[in-house]
Short mmCIF file of C-alpha atoms in Angstrom, two decimals:
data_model
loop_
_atom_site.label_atom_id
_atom_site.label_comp_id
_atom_site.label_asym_id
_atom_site.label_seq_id
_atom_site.Cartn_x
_atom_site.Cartn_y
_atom_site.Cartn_z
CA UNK A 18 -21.24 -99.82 50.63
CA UNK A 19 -19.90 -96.17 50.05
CA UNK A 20 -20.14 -93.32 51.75
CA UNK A 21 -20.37 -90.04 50.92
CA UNK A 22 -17.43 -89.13 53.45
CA UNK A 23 -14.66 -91.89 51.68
CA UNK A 24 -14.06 -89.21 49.22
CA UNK A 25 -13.06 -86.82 51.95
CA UNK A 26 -12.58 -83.66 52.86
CA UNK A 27 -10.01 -81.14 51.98
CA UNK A 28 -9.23 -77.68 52.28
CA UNK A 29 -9.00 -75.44 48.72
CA UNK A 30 -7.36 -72.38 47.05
CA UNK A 31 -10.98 -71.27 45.08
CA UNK A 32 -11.95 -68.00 45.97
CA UNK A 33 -15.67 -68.27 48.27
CA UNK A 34 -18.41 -68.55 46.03
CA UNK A 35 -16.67 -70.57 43.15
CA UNK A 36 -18.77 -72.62 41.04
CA UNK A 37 -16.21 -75.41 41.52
CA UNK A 38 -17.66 -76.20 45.03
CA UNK A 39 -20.61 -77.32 43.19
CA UNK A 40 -19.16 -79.08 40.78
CA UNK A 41 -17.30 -81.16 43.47
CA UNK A 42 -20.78 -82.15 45.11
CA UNK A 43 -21.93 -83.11 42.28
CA UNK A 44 -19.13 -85.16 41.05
CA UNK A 45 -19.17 -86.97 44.72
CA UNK A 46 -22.92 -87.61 44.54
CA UNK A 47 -22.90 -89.15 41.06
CA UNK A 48 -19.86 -91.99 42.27
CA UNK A 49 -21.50 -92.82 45.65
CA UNK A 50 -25.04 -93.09 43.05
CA UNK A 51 -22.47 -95.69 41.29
CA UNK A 52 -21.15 -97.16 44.82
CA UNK A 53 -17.83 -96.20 42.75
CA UNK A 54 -15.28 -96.29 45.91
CA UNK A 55 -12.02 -94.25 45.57
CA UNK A 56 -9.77 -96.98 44.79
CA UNK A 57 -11.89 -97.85 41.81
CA UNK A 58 -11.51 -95.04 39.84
CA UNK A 59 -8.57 -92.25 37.96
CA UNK A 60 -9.33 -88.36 38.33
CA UNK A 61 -7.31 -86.53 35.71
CA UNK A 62 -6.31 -82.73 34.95
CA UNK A 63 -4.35 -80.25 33.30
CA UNK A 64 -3.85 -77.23 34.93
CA UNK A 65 -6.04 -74.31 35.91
CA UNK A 66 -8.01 -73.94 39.07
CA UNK A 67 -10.56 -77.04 37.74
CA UNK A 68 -7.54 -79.31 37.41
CA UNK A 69 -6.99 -78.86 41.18
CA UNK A 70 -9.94 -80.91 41.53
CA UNK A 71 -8.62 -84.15 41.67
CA UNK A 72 -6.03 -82.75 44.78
CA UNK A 73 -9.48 -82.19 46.58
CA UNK A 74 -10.98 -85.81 46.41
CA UNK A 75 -9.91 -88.84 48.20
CA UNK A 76 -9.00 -91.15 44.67
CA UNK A 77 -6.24 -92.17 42.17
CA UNK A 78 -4.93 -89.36 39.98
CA UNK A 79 -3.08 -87.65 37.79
CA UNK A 80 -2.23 -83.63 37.51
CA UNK A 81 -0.16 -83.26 33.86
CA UNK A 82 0.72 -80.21 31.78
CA UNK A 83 -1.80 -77.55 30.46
CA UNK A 84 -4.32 -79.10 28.15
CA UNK A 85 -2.93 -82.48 28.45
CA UNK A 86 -5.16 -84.14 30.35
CA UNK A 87 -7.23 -86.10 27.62
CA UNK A 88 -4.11 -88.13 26.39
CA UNK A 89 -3.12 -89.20 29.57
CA UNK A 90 -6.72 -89.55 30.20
CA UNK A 91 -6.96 -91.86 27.23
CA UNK A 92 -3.59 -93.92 28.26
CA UNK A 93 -4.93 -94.91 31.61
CA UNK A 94 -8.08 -96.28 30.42
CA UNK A 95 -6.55 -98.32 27.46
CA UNK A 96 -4.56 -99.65 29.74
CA UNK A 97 -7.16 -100.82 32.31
CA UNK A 98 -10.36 -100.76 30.55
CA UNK A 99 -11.90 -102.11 34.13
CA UNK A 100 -11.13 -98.37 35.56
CA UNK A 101 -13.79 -95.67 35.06
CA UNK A 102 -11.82 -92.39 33.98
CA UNK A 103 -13.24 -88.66 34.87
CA UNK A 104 -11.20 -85.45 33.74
CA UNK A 105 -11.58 -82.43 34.66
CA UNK A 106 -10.28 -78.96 33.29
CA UNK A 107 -11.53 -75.72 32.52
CA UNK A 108 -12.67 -73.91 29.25
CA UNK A 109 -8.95 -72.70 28.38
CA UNK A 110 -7.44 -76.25 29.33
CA UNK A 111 -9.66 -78.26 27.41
CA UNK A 112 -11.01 -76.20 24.72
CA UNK A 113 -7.42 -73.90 23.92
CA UNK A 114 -4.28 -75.31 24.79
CA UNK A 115 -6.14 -78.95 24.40
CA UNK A 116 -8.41 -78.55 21.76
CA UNK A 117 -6.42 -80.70 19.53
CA UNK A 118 -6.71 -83.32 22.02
CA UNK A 119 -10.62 -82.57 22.63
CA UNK A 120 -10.93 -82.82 18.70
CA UNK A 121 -9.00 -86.10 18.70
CA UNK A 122 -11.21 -87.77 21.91
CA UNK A 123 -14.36 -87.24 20.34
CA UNK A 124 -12.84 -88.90 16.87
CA UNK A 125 -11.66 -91.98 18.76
CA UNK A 126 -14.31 -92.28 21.26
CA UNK A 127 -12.47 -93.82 23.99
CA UNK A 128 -14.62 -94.54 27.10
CA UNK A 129 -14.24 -91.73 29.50
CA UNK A 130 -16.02 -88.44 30.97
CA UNK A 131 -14.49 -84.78 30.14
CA UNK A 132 -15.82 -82.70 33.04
CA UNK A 133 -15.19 -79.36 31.44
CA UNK A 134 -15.40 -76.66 33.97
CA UNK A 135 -16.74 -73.57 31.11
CA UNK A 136 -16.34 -70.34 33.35
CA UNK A 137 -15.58 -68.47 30.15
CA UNK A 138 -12.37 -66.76 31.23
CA UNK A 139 -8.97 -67.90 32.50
CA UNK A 140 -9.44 -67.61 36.07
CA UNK A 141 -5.65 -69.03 37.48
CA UNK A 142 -4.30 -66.18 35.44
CA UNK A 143 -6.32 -63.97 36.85
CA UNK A 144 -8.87 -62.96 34.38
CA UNK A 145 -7.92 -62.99 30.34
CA UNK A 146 -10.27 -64.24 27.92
CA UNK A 147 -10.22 -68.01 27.22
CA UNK A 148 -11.80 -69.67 24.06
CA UNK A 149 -15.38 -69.21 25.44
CA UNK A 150 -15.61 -65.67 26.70
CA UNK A 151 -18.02 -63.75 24.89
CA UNK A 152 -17.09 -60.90 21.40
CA UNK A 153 -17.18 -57.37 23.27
CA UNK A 154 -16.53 -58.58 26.86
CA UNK A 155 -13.71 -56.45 28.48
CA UNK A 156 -11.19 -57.85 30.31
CA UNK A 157 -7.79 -57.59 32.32
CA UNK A 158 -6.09 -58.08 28.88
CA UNK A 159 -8.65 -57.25 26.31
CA UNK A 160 -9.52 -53.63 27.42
CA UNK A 161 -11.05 -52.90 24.07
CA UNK A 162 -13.31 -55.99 24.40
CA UNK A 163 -12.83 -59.60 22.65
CA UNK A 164 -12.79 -59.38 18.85
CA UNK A 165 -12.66 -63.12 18.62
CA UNK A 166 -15.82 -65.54 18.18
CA UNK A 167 -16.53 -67.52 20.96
CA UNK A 168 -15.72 -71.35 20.61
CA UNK A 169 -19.53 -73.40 21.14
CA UNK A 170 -18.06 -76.73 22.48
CA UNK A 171 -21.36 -78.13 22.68
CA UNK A 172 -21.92 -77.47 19.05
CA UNK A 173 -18.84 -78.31 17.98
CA UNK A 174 -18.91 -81.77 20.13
CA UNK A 175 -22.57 -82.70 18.27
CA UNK A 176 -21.45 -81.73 14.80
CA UNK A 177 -18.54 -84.31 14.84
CA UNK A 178 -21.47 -86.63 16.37
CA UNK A 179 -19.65 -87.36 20.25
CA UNK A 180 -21.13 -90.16 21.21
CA UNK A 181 -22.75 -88.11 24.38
CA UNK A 182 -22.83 -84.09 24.88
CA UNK A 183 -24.48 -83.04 27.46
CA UNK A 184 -24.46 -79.21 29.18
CA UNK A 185 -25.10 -78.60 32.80
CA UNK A 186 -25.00 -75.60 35.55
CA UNK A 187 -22.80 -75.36 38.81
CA UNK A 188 -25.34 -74.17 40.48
CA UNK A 189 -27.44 -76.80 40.02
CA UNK A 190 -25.76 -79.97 41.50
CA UNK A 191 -28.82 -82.60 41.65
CA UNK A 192 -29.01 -81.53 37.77
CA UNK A 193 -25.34 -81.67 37.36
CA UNK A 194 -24.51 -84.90 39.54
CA UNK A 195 -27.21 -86.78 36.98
CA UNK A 196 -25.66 -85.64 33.86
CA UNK A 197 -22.60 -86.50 35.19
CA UNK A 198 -23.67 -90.11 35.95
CA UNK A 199 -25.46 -90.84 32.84
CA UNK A 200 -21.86 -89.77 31.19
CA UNK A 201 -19.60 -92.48 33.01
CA UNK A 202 -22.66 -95.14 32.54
CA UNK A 203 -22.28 -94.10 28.78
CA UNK A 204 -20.20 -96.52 26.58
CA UNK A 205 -17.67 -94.17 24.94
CA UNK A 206 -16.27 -90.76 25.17
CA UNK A 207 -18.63 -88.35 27.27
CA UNK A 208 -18.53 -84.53 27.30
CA UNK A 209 -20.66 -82.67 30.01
CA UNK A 210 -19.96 -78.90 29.51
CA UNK A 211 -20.63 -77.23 33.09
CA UNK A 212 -21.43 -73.32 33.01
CA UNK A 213 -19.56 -72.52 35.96
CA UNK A 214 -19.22 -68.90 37.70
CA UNK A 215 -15.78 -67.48 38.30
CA UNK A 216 -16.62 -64.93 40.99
CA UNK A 217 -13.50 -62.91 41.26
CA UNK A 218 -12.37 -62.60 37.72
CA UNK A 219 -15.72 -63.12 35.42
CA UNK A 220 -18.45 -60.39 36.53
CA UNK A 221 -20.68 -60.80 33.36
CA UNK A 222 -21.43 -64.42 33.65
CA UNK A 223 -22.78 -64.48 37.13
CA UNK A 224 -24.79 -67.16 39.12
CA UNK A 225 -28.01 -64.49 38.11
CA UNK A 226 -26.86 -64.16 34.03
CA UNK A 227 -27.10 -68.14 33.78
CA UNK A 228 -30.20 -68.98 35.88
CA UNK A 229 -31.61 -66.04 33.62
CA UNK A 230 -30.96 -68.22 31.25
CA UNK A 231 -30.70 -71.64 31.60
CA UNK A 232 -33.78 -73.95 31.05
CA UNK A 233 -33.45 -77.53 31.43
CA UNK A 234 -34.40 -79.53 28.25
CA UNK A 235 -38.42 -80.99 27.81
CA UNK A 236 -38.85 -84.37 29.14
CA UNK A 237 -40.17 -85.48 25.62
CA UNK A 238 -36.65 -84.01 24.30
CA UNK A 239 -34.99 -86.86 22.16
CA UNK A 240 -31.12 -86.91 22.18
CA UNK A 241 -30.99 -88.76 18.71
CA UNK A 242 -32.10 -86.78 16.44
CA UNK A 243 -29.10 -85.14 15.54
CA UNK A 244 -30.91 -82.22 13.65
CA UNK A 245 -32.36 -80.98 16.26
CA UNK A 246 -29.51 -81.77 18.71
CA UNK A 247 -27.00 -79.57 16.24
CA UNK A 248 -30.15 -76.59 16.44
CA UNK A 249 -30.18 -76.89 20.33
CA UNK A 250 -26.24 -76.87 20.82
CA UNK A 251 -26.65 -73.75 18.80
CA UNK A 252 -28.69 -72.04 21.47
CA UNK A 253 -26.25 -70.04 23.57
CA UNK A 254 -27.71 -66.28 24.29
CA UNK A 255 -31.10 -65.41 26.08
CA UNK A 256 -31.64 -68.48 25.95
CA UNK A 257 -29.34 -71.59 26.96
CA UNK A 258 -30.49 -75.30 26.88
CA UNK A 259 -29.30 -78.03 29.72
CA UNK A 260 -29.52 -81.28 29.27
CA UNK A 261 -28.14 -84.55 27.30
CA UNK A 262 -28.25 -82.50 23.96
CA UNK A 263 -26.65 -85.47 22.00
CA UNK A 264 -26.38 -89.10 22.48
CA UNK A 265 -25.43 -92.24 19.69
CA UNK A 266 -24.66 -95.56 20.23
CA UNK A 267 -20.94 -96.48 18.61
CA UNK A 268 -18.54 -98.85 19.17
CA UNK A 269 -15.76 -97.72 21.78
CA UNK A 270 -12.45 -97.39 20.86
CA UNK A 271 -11.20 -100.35 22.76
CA UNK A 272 -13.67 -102.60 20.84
CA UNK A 273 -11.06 -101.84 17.97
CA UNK A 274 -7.86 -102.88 19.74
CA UNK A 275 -7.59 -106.85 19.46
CA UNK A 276 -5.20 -106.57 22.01
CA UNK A 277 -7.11 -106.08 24.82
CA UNK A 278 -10.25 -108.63 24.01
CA UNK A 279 -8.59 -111.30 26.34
CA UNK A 280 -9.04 -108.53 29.31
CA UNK A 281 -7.22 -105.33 30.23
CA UNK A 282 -3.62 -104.64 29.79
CA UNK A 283 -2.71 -104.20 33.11
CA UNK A 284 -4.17 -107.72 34.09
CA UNK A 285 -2.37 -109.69 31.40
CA UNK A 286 0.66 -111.76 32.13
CA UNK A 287 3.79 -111.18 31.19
CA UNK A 288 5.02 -112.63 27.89
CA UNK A 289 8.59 -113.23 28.68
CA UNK A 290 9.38 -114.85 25.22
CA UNK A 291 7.44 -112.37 23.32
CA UNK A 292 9.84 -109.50 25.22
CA UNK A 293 13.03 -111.52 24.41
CA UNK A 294 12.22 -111.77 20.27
CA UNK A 295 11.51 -108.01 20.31
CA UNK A 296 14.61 -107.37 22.08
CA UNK A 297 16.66 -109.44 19.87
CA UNK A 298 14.76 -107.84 17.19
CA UNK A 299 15.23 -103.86 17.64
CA UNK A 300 18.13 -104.22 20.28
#
């Protein structure tokens, strides 16, 4: 049986206050809820202060190159579709340098869970504007305030039809730890966009501007009905819905690759023959 404590304890660089504390708890309570032990599962990041999370948890992982996670992400579990696969990043790692790679994940539908940390500004370089920060907000390098439209991940994730989008809060960790869980139970790529406070560098979007805001979705709410899942996605202002916003039932990625219906890769024997013809072949 797990424990909460196998995960362990470490000390961290994020600034007092950070909404990534919470995000931690939660991410701990949702694998002990699985009895997921931390030999039985990959953490993988880019780089940003989210993508130190994986250095803080007791568990197999991989830190890559700025918005690079997914790929690897996607590597690791097609090669060992018996590991559960989390990622985490922030809102400029997954949704800028990586939004190619976010675009292609939800396409393929590989079965893994993108923990995107959404503080809505680059916090590890100290406080520029990242793909979500809001038009008008002033920052360290937009003095005038951002010109740009902010990027809706949520709405973007349920108009190519993810297989699961769900949005949580930081500061909300029994909310956040279930979302999180019902994403790795889910068959097939899983997004769970977390509205996380960045204390130092972000003083708009505050732990008080989001629970302004935030109301978790009616318990009669069905995740479906894509029409009304692409009008709640929308809804990102006064007003800011929580919840599993999207959810379909497709076949994995994996389920395509005839290659690994005998098992996973990494289990398979070695085909010494096989190796030799494509040696003599290409060599």
């Amino acid at each position: 049986m797990v424990k909460i404590e196998d995960y362990g304890e470490f000390t961290t660089s994020w600034c007092p206050g950070c909404g990534n504390f919470g995000i931690m708890q939660a991410v701990r309570q949702a694998l002990l809820a699985q009895d997921i032990a931390p030999h039985q599962f990959v953490y993988v990041s880019g780089i940003g202060q989210a993508a130190k999370a994986p250095h803080y948890l007791r568990s197999n992982m991989f830190n890559g190159l700025h918005g690079r996670a997914l790929p690897v992400a996607q590597a690791v579990r097609l090669s060992n579709t018996n590991l559960p696969v989390l990622v985490s990043s922030g809102d400029g790692c997954s949704y800028g340098e990586g939004g190619n790679h976010f675009l292609a994940a939800v396409r393929r539908n590989v079965n893994m869970t993108l923990l995107a940390h959404n503080n809505q500004i680059y916090g590890l370089t100290k406080g520029q504007a990242s793909p979500t920060t809001m038009t008008g907000q002033v920052t360290k390098t937009q003095p005038l305030g951002v010109a740009a439209t902010p990027f809706n991940p949520v709405a973007v994730a349920v108009a190519m039809k993810c297989s699961f989008v769900a949005r949580s809060f930081a500061g909300d960790t029994e909310h956040l730890a279930q979302m999180i869980e019902l994403a790795m139970r889910h068959e097939g790529f899983a997004l769970v966009d977390i509205l996380q406070p960045c204390v130092s560098f972000n003083k708009i979007n505050t732990y008080a501007w989001y629970k302004e805001r935030c109301v978790n979705l009616p318990d009669d709410y069905d995740p479906t009905d894509w029409s009304v899942a692409m009008q709640t996605a929308d809804k990102f202002g006064d007003e800011i819905p929580l919840g599993l916003i999207y959810k379909q039932d497709r076949p994995s990625y994996e389920t395509h690759i005839p290659q690994l219906a005998n098992g996973p890769l990494a289990q398979a024997a070695t085909d010494f023959d096989a190796l030799d013809r494509v040696l003599e072949k290409f060599v």
